[in-house]
PDB file of C-alpha atoms in Angstrom:
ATOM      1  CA  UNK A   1     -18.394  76.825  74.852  1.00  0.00           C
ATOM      2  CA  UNK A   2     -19.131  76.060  78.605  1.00  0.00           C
ATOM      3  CA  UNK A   3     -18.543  72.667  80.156  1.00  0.00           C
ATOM      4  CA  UNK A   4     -22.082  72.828  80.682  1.00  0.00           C
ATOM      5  CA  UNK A   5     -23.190  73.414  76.998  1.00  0.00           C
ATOM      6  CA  UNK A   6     -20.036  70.568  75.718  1.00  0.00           C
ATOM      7  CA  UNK A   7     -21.668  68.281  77.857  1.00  0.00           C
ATOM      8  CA  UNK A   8     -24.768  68.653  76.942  1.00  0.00           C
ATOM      9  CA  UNK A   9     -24.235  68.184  73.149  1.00  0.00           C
ATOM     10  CA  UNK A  10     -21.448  66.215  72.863  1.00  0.00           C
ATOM     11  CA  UNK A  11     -21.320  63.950  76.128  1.00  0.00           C
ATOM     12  CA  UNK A  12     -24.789  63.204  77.339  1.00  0.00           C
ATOM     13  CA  UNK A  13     -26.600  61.359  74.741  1.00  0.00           C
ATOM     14  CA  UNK A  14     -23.682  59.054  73.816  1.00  0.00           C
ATOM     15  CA  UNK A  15     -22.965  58.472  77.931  1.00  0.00           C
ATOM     16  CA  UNK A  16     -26.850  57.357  78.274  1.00  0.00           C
ATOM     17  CA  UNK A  17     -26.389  54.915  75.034  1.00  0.00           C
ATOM     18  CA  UNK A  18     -23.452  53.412  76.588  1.00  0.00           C
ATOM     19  CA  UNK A  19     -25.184  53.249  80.159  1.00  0.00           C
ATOM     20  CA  UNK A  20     -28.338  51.581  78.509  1.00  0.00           C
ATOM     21  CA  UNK A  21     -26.305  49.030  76.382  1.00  0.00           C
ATOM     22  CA  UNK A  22     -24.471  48.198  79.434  1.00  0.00           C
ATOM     23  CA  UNK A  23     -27.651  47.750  80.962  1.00  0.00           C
ATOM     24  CA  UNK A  24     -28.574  45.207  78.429  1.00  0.00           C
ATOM     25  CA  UNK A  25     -25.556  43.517  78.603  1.00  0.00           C
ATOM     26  CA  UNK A  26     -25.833  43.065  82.335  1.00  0.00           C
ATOM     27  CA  UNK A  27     -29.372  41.487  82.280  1.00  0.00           C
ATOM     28  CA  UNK A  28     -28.546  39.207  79.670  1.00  0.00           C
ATOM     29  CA  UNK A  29     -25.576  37.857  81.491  1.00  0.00           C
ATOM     30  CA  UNK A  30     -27.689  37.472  84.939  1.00  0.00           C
ATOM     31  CA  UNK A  31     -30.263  36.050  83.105  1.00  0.00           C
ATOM     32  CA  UNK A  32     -27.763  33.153  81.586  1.00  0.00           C
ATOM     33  CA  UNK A  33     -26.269  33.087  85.209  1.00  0.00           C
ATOM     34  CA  UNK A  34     -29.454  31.834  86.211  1.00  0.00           C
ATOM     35  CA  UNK A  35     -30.463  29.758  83.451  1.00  0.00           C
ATOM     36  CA  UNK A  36     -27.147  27.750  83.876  1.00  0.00           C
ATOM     37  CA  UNK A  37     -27.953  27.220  87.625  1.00  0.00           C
ATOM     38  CA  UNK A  38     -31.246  26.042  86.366  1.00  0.00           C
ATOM     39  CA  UNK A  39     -33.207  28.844  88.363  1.00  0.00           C
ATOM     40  CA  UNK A  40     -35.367  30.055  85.637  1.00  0.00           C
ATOM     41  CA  UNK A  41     -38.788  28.030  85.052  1.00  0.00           C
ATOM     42  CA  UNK A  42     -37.476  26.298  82.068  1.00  0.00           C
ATOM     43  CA  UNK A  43     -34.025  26.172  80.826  1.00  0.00           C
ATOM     44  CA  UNK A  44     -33.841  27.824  77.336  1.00  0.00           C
ATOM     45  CA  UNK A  45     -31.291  26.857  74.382  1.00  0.00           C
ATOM     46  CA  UNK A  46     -31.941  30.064  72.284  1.00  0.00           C
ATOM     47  CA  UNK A  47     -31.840  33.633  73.111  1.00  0.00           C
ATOM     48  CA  UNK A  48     -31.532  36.533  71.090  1.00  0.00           C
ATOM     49  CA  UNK A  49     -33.835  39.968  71.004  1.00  0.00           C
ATOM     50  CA  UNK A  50     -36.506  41.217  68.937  1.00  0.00           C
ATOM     51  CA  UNK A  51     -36.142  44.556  66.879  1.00  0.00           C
ATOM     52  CA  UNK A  52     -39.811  45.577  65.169  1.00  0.00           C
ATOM     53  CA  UNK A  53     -40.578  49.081  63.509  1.00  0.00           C
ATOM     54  CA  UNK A  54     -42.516  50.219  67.025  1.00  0.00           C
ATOM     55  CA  UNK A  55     -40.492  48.790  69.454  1.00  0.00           C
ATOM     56  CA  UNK A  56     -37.770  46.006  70.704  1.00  0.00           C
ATOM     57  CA  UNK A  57     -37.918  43.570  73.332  1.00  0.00           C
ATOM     58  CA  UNK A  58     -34.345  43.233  74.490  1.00  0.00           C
ATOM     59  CA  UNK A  59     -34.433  39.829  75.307  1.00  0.00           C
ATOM     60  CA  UNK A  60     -36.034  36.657  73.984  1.00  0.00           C
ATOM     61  CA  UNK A  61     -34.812  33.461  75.234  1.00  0.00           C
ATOM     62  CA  UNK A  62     -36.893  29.876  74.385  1.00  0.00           C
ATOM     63  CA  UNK A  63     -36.150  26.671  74.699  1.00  0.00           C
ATOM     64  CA  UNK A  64     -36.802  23.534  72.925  1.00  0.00           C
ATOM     65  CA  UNK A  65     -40.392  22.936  73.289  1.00  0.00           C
ATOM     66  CA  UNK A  66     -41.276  26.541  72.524  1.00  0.00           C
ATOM     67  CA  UNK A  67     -41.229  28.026  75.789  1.00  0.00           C
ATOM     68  CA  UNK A  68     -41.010  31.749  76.082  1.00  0.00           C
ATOM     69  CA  UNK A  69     -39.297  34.305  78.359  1.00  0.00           C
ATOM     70  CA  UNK A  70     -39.289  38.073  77.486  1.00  0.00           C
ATOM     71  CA  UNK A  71     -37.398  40.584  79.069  1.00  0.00           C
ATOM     72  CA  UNK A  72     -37.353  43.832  79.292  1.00  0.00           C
ATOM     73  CA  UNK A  73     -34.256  46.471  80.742  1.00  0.00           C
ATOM     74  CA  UNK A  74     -34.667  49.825  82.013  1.00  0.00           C
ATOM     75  CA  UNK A  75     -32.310  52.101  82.529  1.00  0.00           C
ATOM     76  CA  UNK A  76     -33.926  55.817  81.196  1.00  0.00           C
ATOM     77  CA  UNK A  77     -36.964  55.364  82.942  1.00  0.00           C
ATOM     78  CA  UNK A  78     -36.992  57.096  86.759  1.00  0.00           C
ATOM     79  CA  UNK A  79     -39.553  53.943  87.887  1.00  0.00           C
ATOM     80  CA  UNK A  80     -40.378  51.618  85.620  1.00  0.00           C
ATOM     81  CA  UNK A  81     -44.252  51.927  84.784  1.00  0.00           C
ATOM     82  CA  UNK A  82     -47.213  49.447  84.401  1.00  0.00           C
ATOM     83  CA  UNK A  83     -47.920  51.144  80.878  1.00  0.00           C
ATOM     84  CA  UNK A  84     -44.407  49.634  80.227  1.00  0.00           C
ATOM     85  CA  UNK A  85     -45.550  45.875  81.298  1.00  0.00           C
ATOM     86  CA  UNK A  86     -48.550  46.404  78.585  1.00  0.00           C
ATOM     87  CA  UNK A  87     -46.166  47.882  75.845  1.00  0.00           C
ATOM     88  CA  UNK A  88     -44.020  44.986  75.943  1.00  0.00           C
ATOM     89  CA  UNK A  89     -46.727  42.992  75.874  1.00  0.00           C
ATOM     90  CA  UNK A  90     -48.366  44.143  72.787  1.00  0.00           C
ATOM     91  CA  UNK A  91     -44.850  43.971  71.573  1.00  0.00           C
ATOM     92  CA  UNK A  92     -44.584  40.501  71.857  1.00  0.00           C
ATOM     93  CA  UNK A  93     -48.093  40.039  70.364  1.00  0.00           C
ATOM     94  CA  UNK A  94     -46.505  41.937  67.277  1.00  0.00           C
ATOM     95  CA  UNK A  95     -43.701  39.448  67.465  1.00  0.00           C
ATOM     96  CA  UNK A  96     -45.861  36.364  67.744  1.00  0.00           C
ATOM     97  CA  UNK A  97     -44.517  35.492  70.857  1.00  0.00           C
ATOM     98  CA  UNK A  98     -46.415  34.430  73.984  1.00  0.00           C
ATOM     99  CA  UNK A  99     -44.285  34.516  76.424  1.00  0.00           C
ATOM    100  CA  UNK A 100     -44.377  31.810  79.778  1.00  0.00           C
ATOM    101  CA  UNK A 101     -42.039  34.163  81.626  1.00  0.00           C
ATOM    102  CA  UNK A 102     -41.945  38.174  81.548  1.00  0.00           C
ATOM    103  CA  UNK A 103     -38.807  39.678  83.383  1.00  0.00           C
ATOM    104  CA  UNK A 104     -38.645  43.352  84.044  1.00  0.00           C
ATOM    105  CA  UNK A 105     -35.255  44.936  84.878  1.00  0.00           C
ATOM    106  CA  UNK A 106     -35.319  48.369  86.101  1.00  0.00           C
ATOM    107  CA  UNK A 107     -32.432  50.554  87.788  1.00  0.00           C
ATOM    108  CA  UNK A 108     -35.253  52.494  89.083  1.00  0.00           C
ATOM    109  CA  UNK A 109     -37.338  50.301  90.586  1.00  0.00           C
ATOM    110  CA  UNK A 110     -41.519  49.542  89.880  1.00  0.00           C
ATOM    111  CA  UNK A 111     -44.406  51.920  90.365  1.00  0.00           C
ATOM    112  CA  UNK A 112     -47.284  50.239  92.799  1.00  0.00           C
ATOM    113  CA  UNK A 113     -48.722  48.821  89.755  1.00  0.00           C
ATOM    114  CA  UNK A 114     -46.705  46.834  88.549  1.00  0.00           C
ATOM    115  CA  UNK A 115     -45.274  45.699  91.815  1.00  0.00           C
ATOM    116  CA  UNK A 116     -49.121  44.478  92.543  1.00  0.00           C
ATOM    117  CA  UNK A 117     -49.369  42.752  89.301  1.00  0.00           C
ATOM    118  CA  UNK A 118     -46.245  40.977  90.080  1.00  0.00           C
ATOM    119  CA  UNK A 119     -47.479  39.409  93.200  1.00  0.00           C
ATOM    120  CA  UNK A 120     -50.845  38.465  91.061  1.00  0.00           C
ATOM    121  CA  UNK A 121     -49.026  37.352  87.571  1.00  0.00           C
ATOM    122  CA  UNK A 122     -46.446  34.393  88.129  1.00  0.00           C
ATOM    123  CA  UNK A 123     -45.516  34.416  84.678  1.00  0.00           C
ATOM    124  CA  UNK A 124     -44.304  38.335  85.897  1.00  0.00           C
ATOM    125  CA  UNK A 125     -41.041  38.857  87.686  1.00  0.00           C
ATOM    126  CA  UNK A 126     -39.611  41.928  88.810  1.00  0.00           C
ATOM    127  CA  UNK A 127     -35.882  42.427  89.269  1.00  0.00           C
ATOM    128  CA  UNK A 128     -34.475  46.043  90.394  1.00  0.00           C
ATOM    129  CA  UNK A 129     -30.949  46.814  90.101  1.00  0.00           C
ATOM    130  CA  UNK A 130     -29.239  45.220  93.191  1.00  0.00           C
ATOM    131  CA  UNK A 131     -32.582  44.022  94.733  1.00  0.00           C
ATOM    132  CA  UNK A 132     -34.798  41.385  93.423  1.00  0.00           C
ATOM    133  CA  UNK A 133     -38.749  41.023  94.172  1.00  0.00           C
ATOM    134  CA  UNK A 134     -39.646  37.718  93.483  1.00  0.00           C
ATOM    135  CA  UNK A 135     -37.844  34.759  92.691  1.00  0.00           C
ATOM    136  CA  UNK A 136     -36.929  34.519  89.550  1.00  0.00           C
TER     137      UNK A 136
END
């Protein structure tokens, strides 16, 4: 067997797991970072994640008086899309969650879309790998 083919079928799938759970793990520690410093627009006492039979939202952090934040982290996704934004969203209907704060982490960075429903959507914050847009 080639390099090429071993790769392939033993290597790539498990590298992209690890590279999108790292991913996770990364978001979730900035975002407690910044809840800590108080930078977030409440400061939540609960996190966790959401796991449904159509879809997860990786994070879901709340805080005493019911407050919401959702967030989402990208890592397979080239740019992440607007149709993403409206998935998560219907996810969190699913979940009974309305959320006061949607984050969207992307290594890829935003399609126009989204970046123009950022700048409309407070509750929407955009965060690219190494660059944020918005303050979040």
């Amino acid at each position: 067997m080639s390099a090429e083919k071993y790769y392939e079928r033993f290597v790539e799938e498990e590298l992209n797991s690890l590279a999108e759970f790292s991913m996770r793990a990364m978001c979730r520690e900035r975002l407690e970072i910044q809840n800590n410093k108080r930078l977030l627009p409440f400061y939540f006492t609960k996190t966790g994640e959401w796991a449904g039979k159509i879809g997860n939202i990786d994070i879901v952090a709340q805080d005493d008086a019911g407050h919401t934040l959702i967030a989402f982290c990208n890592y397979k996704e080239p740019v992440l899309q607007t149709e993403t934004y409206e998935w998560i969203l219907f996810l969190a209907k699913k979940a009974k969650l309305t959320p006061d704060a949607v984050i969207l982490y992307s290594a890829g960075g935003f399609d126009a879309g989204l970046s123009e429903l950022a700048q409309e959507d407070e509750r929407l914050k955009l965060v690219a790998l190494g660059k944020a847009e918005g303050e979040v």
